PDB file of C-alpha atoms and ligand atoms in Angstrom:
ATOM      1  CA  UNK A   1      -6.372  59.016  -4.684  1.00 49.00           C
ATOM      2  CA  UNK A   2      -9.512  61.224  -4.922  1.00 47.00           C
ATOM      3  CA  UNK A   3      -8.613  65.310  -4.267  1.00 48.00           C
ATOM      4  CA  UNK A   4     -10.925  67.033  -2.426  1.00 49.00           C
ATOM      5  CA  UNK A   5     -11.226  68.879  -5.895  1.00 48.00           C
ATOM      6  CA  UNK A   6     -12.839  65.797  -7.419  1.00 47.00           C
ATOM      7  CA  UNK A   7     -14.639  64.726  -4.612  1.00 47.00           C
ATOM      8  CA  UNK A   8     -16.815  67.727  -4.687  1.00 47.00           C
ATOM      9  CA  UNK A   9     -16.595  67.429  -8.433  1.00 45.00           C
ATOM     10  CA  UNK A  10     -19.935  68.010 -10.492  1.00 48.00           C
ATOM     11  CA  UNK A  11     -21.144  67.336 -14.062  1.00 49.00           C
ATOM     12  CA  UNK A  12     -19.395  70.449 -15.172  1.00 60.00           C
ATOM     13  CA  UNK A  13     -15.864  69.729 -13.670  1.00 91.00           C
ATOM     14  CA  UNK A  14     -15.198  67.048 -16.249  1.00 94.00           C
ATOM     15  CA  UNK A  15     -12.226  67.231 -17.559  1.00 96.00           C
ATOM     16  CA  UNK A  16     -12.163  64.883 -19.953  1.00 97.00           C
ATOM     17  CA  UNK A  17     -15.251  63.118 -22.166  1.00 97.00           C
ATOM     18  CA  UNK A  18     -15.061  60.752 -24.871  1.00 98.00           C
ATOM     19  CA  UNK A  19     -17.721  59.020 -26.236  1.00 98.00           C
ATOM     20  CA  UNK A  20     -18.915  56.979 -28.646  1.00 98.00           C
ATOM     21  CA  UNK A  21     -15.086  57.030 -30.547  1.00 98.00           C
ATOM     22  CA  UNK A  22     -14.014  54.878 -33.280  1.00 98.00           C
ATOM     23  CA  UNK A  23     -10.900  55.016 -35.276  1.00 98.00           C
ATOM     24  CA  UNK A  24      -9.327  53.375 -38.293  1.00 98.00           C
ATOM     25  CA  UNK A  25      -5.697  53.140 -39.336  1.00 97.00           C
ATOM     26  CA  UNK A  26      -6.478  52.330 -43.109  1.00 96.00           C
ATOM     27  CA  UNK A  27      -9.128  49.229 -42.807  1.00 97.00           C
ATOM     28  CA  UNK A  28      -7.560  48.227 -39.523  1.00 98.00           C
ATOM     29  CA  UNK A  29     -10.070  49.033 -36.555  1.00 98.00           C
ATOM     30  CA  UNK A  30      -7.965  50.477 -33.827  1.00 98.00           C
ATOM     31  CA  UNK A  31     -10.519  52.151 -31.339  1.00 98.00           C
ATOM     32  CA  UNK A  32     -13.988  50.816 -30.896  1.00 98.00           C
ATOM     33  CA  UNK A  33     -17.076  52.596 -29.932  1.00 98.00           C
ATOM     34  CA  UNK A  34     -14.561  54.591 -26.604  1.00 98.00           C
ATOM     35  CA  UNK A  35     -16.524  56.008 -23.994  1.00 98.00           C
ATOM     36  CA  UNK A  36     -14.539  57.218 -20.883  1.00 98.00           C
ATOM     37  CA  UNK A  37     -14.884  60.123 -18.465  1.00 97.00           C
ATOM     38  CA  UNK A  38     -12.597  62.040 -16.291  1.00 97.00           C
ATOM     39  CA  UNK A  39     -13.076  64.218 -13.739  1.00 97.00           C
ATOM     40  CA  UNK A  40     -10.731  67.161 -12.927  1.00 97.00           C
ATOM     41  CA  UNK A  41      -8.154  65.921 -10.334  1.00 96.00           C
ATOM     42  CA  UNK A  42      -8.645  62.471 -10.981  1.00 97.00           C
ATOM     43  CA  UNK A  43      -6.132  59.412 -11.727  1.00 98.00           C
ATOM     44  CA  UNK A  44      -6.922  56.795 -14.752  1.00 98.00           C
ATOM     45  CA  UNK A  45      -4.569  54.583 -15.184  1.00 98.00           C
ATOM     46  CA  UNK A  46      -4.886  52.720 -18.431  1.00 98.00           C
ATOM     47  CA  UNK A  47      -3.287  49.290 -19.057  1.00 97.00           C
ATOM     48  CA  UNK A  48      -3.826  45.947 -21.999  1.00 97.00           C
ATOM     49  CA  UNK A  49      -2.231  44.189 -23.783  1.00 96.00           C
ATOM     50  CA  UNK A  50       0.321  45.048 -26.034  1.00 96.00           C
ATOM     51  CA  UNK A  51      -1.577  46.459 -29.464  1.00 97.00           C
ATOM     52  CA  UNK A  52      -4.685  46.901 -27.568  1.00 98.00           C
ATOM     53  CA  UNK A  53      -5.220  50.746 -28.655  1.00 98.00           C
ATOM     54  CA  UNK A  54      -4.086  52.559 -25.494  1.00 98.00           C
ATOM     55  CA  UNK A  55      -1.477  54.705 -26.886  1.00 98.00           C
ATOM     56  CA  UNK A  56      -4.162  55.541 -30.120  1.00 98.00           C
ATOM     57  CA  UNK A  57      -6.595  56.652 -27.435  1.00 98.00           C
ATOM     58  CA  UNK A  58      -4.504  59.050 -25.237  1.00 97.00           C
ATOM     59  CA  UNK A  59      -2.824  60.205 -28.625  1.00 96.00           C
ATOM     60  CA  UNK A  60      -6.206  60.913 -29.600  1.00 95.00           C
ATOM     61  CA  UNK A  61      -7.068  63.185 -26.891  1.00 94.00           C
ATOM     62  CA  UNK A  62      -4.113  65.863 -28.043  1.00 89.00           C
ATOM     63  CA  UNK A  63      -4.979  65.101 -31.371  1.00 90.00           C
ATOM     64  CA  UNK A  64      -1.422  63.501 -32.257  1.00 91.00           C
ATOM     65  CA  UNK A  65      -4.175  60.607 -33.896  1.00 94.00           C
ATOM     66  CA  UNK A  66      -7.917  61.694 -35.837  1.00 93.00           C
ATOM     67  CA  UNK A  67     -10.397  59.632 -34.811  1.00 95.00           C
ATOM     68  CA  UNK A  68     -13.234  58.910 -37.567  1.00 94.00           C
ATOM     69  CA  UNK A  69     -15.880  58.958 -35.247  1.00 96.00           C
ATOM     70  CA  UNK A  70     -17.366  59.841 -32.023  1.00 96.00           C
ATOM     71  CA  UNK A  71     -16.703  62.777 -29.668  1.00 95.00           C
ATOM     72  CA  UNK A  72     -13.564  63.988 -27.654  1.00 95.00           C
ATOM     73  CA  UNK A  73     -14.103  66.766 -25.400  1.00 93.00           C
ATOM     74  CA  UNK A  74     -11.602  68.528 -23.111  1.00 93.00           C
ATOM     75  CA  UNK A  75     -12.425  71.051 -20.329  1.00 90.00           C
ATOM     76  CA  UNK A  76     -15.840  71.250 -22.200  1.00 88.00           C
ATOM     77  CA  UNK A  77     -14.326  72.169 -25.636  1.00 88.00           C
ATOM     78  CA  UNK A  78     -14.571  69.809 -28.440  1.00 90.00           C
ATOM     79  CA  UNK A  79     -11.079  68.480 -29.838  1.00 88.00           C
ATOM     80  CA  UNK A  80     -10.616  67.111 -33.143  1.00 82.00           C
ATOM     81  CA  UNK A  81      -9.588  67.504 -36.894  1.00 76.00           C
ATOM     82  CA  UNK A  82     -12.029  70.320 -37.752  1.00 75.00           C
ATOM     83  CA  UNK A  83     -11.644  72.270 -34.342  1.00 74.00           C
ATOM     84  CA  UNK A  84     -10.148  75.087 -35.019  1.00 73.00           C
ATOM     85  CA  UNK A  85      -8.451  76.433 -31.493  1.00 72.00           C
ATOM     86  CA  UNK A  86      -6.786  73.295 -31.114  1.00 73.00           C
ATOM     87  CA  UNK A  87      -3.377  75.132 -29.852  1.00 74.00           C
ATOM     88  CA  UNK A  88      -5.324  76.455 -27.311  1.00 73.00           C
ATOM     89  CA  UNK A  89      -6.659  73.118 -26.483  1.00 74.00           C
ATOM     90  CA  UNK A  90      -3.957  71.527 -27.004  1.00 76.00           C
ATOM     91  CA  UNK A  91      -1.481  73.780 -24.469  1.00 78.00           C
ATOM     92  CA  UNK A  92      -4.227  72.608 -21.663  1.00 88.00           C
ATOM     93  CA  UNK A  93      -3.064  69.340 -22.356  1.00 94.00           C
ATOM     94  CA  UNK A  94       0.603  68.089 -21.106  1.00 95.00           C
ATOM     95  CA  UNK A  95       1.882  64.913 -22.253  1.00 95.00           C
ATOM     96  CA  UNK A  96       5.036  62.606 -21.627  1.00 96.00           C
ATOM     97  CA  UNK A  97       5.961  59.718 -23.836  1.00 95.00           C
ATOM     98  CA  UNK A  98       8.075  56.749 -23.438  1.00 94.00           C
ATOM     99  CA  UNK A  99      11.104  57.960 -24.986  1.00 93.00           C
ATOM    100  CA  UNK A 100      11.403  61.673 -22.912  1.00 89.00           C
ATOM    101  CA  UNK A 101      11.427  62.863 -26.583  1.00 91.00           C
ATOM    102  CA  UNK A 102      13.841  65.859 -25.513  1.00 96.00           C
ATOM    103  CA  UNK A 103      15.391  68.164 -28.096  1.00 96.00           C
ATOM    104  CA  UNK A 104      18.896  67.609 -27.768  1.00 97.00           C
ATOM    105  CA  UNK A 105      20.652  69.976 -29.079  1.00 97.00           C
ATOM    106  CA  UNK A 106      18.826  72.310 -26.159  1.00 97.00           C
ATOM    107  CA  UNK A 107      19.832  72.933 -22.511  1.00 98.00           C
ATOM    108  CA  UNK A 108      17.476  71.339 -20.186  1.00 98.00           C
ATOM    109  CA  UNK A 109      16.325  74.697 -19.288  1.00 98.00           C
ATOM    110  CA  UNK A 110      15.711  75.738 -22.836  1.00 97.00           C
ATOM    111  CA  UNK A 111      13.962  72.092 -23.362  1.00 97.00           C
ATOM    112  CA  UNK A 112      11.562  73.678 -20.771  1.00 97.00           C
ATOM    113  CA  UNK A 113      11.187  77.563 -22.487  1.00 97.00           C
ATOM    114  CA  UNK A 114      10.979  77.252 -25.503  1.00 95.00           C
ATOM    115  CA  UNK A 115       7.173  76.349 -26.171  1.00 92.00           C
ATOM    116  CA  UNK A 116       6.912  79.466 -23.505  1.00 94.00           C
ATOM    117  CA  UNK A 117       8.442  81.616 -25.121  1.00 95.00           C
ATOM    118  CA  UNK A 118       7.613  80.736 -28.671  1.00 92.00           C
ATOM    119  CA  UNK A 119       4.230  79.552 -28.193  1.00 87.00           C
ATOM    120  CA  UNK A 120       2.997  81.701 -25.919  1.00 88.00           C
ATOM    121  CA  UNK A 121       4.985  84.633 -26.497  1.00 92.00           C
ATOM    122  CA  UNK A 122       6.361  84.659 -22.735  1.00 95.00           C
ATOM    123  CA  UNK A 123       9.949  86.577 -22.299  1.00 96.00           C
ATOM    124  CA  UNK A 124      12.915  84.729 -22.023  1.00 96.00           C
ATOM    125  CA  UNK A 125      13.855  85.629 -18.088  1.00 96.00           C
ATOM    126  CA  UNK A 126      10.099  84.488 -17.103  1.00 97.00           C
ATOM    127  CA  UNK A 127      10.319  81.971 -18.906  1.00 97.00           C
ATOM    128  CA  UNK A 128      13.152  80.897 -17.472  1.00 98.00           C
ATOM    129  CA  UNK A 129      11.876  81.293 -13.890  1.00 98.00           C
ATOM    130  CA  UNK A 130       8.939  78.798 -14.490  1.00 97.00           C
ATOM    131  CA  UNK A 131      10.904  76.535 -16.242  1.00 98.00           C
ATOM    132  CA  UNK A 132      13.138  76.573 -12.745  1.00 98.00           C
ATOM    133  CA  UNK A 133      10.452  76.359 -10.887  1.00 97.00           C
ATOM    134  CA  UNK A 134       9.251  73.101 -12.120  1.00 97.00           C
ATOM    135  CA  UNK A 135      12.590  71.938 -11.878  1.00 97.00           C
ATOM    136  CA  UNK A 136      12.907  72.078  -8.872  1.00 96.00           C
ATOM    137  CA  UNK A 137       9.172  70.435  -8.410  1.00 95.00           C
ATOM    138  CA  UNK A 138      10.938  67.585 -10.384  1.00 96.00           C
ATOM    139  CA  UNK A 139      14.205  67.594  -7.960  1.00 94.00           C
ATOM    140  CA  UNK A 140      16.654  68.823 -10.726  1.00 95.00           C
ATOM    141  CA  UNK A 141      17.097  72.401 -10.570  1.00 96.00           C
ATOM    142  CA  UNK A 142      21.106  72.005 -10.607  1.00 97.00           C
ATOM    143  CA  UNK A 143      20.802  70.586 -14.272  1.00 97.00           C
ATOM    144  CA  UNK A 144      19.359  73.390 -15.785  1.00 98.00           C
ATOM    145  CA  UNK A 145      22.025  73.894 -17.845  1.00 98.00           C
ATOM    146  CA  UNK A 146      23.417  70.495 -19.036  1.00 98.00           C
ATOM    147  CA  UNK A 147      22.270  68.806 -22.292  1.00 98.00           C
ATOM    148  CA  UNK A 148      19.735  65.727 -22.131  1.00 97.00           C
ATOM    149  CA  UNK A 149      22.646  63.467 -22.964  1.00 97.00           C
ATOM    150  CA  UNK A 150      24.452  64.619 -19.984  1.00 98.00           C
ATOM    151  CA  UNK A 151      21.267  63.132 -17.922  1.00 97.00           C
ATOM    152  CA  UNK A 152      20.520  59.742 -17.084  1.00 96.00           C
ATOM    153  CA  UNK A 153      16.946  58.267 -18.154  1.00 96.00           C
ATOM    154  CA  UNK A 154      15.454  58.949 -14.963  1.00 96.00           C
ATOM    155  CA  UNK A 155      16.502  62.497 -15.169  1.00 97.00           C
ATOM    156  CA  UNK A 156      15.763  62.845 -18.642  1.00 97.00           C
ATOM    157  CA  UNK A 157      12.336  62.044 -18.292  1.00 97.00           C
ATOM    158  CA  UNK A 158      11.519  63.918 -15.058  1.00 97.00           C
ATOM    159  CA  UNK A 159      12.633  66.944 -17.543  1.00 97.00           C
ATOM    160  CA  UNK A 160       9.997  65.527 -19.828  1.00 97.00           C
ATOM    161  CA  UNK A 161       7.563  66.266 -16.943  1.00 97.00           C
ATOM    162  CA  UNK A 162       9.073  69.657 -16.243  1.00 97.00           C
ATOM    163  CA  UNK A 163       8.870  70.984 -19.627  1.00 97.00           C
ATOM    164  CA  UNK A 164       5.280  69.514 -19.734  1.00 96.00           C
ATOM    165  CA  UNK A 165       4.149  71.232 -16.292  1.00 97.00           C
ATOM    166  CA  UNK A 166       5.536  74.865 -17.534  1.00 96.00           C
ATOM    167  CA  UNK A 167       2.502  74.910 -19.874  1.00 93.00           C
ATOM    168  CA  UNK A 168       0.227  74.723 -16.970  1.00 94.00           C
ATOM    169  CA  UNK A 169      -1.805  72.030 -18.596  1.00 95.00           C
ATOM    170  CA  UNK A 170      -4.979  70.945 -16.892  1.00 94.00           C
ATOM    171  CA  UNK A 171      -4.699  67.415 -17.987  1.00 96.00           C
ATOM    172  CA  UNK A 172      -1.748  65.366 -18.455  1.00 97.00           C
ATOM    173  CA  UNK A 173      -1.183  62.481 -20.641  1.00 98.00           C
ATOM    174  CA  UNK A 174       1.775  59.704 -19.998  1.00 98.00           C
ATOM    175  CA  UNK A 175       2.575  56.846 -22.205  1.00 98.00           C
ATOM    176  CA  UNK A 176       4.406  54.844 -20.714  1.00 97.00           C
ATOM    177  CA  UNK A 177       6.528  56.477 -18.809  1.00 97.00           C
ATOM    178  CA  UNK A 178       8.994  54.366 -17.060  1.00 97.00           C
ATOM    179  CA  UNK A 179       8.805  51.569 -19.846  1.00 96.00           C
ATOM    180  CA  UNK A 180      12.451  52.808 -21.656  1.00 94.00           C
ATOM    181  CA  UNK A 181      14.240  52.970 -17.784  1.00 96.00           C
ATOM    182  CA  UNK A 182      16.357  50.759 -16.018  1.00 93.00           C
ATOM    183  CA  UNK A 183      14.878  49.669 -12.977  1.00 91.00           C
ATOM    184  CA  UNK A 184      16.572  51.502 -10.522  1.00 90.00           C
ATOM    185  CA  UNK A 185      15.152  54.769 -12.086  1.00 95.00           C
ATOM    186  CA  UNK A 186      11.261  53.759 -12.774  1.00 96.00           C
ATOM    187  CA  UNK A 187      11.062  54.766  -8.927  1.00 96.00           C
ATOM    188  CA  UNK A 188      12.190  58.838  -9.346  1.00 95.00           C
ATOM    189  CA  UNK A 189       9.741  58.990 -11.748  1.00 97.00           C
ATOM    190  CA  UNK A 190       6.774  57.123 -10.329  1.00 97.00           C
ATOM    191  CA  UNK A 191       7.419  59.131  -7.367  1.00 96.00           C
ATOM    192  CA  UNK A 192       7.206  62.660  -8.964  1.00 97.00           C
ATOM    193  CA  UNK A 193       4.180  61.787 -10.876  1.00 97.00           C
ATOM    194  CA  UNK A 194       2.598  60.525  -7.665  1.00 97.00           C
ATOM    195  CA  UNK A 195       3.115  63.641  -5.871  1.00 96.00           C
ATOM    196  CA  UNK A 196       1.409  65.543  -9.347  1.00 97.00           C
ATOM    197  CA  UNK A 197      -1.358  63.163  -8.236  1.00 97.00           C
ATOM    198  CA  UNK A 198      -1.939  64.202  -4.184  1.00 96.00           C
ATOM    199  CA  UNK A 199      -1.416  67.541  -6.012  1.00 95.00           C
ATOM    200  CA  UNK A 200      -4.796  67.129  -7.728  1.00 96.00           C
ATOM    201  CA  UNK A 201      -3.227  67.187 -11.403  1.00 97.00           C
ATOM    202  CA  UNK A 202      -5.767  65.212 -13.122  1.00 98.00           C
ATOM    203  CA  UNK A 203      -3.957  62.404 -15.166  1.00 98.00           C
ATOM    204  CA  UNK A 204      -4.266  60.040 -17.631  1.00 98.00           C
ATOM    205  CA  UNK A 205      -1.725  56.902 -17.373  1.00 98.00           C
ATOM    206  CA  UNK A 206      -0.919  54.568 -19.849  1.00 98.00           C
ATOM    207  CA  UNK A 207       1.256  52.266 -17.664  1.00 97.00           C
ATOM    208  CA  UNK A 208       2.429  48.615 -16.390  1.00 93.00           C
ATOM    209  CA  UNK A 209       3.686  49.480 -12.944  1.00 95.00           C
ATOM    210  CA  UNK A 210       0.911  48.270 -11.568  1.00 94.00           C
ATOM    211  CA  UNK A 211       2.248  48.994  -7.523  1.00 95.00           C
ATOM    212  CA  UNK A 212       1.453  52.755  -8.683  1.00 97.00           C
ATOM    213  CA  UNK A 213      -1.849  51.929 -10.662  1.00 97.00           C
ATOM    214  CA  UNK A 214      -2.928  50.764  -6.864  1.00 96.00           C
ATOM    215  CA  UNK A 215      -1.690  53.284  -4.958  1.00 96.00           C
ATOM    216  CA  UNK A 216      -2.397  56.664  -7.261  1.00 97.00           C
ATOM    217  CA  UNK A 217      -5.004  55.337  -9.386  1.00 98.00           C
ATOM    218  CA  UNK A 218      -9.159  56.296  -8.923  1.00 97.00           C
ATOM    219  CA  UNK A 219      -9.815  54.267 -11.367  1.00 97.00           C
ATOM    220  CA  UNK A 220      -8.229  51.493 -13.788  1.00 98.00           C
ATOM    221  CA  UNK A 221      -9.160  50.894 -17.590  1.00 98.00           C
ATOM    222  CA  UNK A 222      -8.556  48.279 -19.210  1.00 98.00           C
ATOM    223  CA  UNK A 223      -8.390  47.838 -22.710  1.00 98.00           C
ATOM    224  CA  UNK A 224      -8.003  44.715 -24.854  1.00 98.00           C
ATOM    225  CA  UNK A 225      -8.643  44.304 -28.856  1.00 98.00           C
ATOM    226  CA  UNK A 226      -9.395  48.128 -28.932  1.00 98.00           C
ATOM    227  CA  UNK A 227     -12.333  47.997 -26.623  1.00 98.00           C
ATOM    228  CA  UNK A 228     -12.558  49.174 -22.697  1.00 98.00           C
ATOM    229  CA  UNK A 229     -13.579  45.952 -21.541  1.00 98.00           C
ATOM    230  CA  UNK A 230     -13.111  46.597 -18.142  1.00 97.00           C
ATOM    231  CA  UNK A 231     -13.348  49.774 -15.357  1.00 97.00           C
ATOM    232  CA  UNK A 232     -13.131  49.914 -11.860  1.00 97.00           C
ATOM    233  CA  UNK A 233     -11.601  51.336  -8.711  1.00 97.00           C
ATOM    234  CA  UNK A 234      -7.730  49.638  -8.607  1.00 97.00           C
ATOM    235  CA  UNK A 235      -8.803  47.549  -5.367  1.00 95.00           C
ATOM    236  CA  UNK A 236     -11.922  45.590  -7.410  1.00 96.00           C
ATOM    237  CA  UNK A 237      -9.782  45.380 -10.729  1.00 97.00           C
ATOM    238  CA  UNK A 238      -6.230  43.832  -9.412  1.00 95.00           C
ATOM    239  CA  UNK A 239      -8.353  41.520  -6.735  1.00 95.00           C
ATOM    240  CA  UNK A 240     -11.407  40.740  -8.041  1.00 95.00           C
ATOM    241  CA  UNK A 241     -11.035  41.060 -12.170  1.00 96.00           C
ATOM    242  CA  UNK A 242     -14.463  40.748 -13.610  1.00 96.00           C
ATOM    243  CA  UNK A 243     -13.609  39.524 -17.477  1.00 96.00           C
ATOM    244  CA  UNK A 244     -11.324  36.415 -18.496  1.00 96.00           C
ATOM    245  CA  UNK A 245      -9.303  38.971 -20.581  1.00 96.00           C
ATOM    246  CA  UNK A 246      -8.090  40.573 -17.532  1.00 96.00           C
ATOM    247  CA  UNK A 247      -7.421  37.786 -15.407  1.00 96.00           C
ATOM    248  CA  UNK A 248      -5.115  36.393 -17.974  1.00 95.00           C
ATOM    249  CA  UNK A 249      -3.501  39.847 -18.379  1.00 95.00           C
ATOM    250  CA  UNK A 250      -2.892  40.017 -14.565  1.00 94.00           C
ATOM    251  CA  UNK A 251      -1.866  36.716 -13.824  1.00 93.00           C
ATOM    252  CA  UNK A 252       0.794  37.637 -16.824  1.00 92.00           C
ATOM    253  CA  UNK A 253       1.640  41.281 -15.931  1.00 86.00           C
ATOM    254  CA  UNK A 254       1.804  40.636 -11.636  1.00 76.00           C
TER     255      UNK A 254
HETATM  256  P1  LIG B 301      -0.836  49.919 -27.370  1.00 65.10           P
HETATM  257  O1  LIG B 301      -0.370  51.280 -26.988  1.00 65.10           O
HETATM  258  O2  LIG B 301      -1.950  49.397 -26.518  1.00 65.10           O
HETATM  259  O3  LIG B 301       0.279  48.925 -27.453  1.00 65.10           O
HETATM  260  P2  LIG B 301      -1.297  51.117 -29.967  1.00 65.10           P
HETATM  261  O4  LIG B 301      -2.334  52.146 -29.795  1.00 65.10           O
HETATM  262  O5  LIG B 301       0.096  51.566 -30.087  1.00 65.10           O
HETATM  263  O6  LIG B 301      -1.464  49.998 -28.834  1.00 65.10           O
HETATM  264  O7  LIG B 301      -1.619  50.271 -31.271  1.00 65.10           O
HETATM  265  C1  LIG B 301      -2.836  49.593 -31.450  1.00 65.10           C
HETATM  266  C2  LIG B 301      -2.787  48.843 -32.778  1.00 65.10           C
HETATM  267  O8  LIG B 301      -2.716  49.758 -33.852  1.00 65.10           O
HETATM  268  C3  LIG B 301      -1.610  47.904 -32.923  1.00 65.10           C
HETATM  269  O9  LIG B 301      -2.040  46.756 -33.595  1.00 65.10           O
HETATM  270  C4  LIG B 301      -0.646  48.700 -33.750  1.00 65.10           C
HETATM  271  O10 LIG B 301       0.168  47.852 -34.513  1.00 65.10           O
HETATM  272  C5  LIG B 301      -1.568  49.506 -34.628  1.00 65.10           C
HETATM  273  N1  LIG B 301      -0.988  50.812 -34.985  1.00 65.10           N
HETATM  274  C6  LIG B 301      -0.489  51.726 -34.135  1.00 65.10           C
HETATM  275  N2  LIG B 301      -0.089  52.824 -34.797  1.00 65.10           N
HETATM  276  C7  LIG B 301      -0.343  52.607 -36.106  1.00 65.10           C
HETATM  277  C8  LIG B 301      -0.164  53.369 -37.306  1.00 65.10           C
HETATM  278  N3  LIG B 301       0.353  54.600 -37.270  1.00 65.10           N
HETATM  279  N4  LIG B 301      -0.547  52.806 -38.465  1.00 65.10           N
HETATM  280  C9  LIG B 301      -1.079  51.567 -38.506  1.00 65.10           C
HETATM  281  N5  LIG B 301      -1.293  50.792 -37.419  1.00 65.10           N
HETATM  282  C10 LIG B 301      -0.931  51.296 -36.235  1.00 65.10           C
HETATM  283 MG1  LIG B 302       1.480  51.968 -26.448  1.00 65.10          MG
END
């Protein structure tokens, strides 16, 4: 859903540019010739096939991957192997992967501090209240103090989200997100991101639940053999799918 953030949006509140981007892993061709543009407080939800480059491309926008060529900036600031403020542009970028990647040896609450307080040099007791904060914004505040494996999936990976949110990113990145739950606990999570979305939180989705796509999404990508083949509001891509490559990927996905 647009924001009145992004509907006013100009040029200059881009959040995200990419253009022109190609990557290799060794002489395999991963990413071809990428351009894509988001606004600030807009929705992209990306979705392919299986192998079709979509986790390489978000990946490549915190710099987890190098791309070989092209351009990736963020808020205006170029992002890549020779950048050298990358922490800072990296910290204005929140991401959540498939597998909540929690540490678990940490409380939940520490899960959520500890880049705050060792990254960014924040003391322990603030820390602590932001990391509550967003919590709470994630509907778990009472298991601040219990391990990840004391959580179920659904809870571990709304923690994911918490501990992403306390770096007050500007852009957040999911892979995925709801791919390792069971079924019954895709919906907490699809519902918590799509309240970051009629927040304005501009996002990036890599995801099959395509029910969200429609309802959250501005915009739909879709990617197939390391290309965007396709882009359009969710409304023209799910009923009216321009390219045979997304037809067949609907009719197997829906
Ligand atoms: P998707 O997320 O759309 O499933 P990926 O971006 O994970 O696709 O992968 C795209 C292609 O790149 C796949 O063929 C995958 O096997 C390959 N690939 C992914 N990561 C690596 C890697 N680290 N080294 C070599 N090949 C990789
Ligand atoms: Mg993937």
């Amino acid at each position: 859903m647009t924001s009145p953030q992004a509907a006013g949006a100009a040029q200059t509140d881009i959040a995200v540019e990419i253009t022109g981007l190609d990557k290799w892993y060794g002489s395999f061709h991963v990413l071809k010739d990428i351009g894509l543009s988001v606004r600030a407080g807009e929705q992209v939800v990306i979705c392919g096939p299986s192998g079709s480059g979509k986790s390489t491309l978000i990946r490549c926008i915190n710099q987890l991957e190098q791309h070989e060529r092209g351009r990736i900036m963020v808020n205006s600031r170029e992002v890549g192997p020779k950048v050298r403020d990358m922490h800072e542009i990296r910290r204005d970028v929140g991401m959540v992967f498939q597998h909540f990647n929690l540490f678990p040896h940490l409380t939940v609450l520490r899960n959520c501090t500890l880049a705050l307080t060792r990254a960014r040099g924040m003391a322990r007791r603030e820390a602590e209240a932001v990391a509550r904060h967003y919590l709470e914004r994630v509907r778990i505040p009472e298991k601040a103090d219990k391990y990840p494996s004391q959580l179920s999936g659904g809870q571990q990976q709304r923690v994911a989200i918490a501990r992403a949110l306390c770096m007050n990113p500007k852009v957040m990145l999911f892979d995925e997100p709801t791919s390792a739950l069971d079924p019954e606990m895709i919906k907490e999570v699809l519902e918590v991101m799509t309240r970051l979305a009629e927040d304005g939180m501009t996002m990036l989705c890599v995801t099959h639940e395509m029910g969200f796509a429609r309802k959250v999404a501005d915009r739909i990508v879709f990617m197939d053999g390391g290309c965007i083949v396709e882009e359009a509001p969710p409304a023209t891509f799910f009923d009216a799918p321009k390219t045979d490559r997304a037809r067949l990927f609907l009719s197997q996905i829906l």
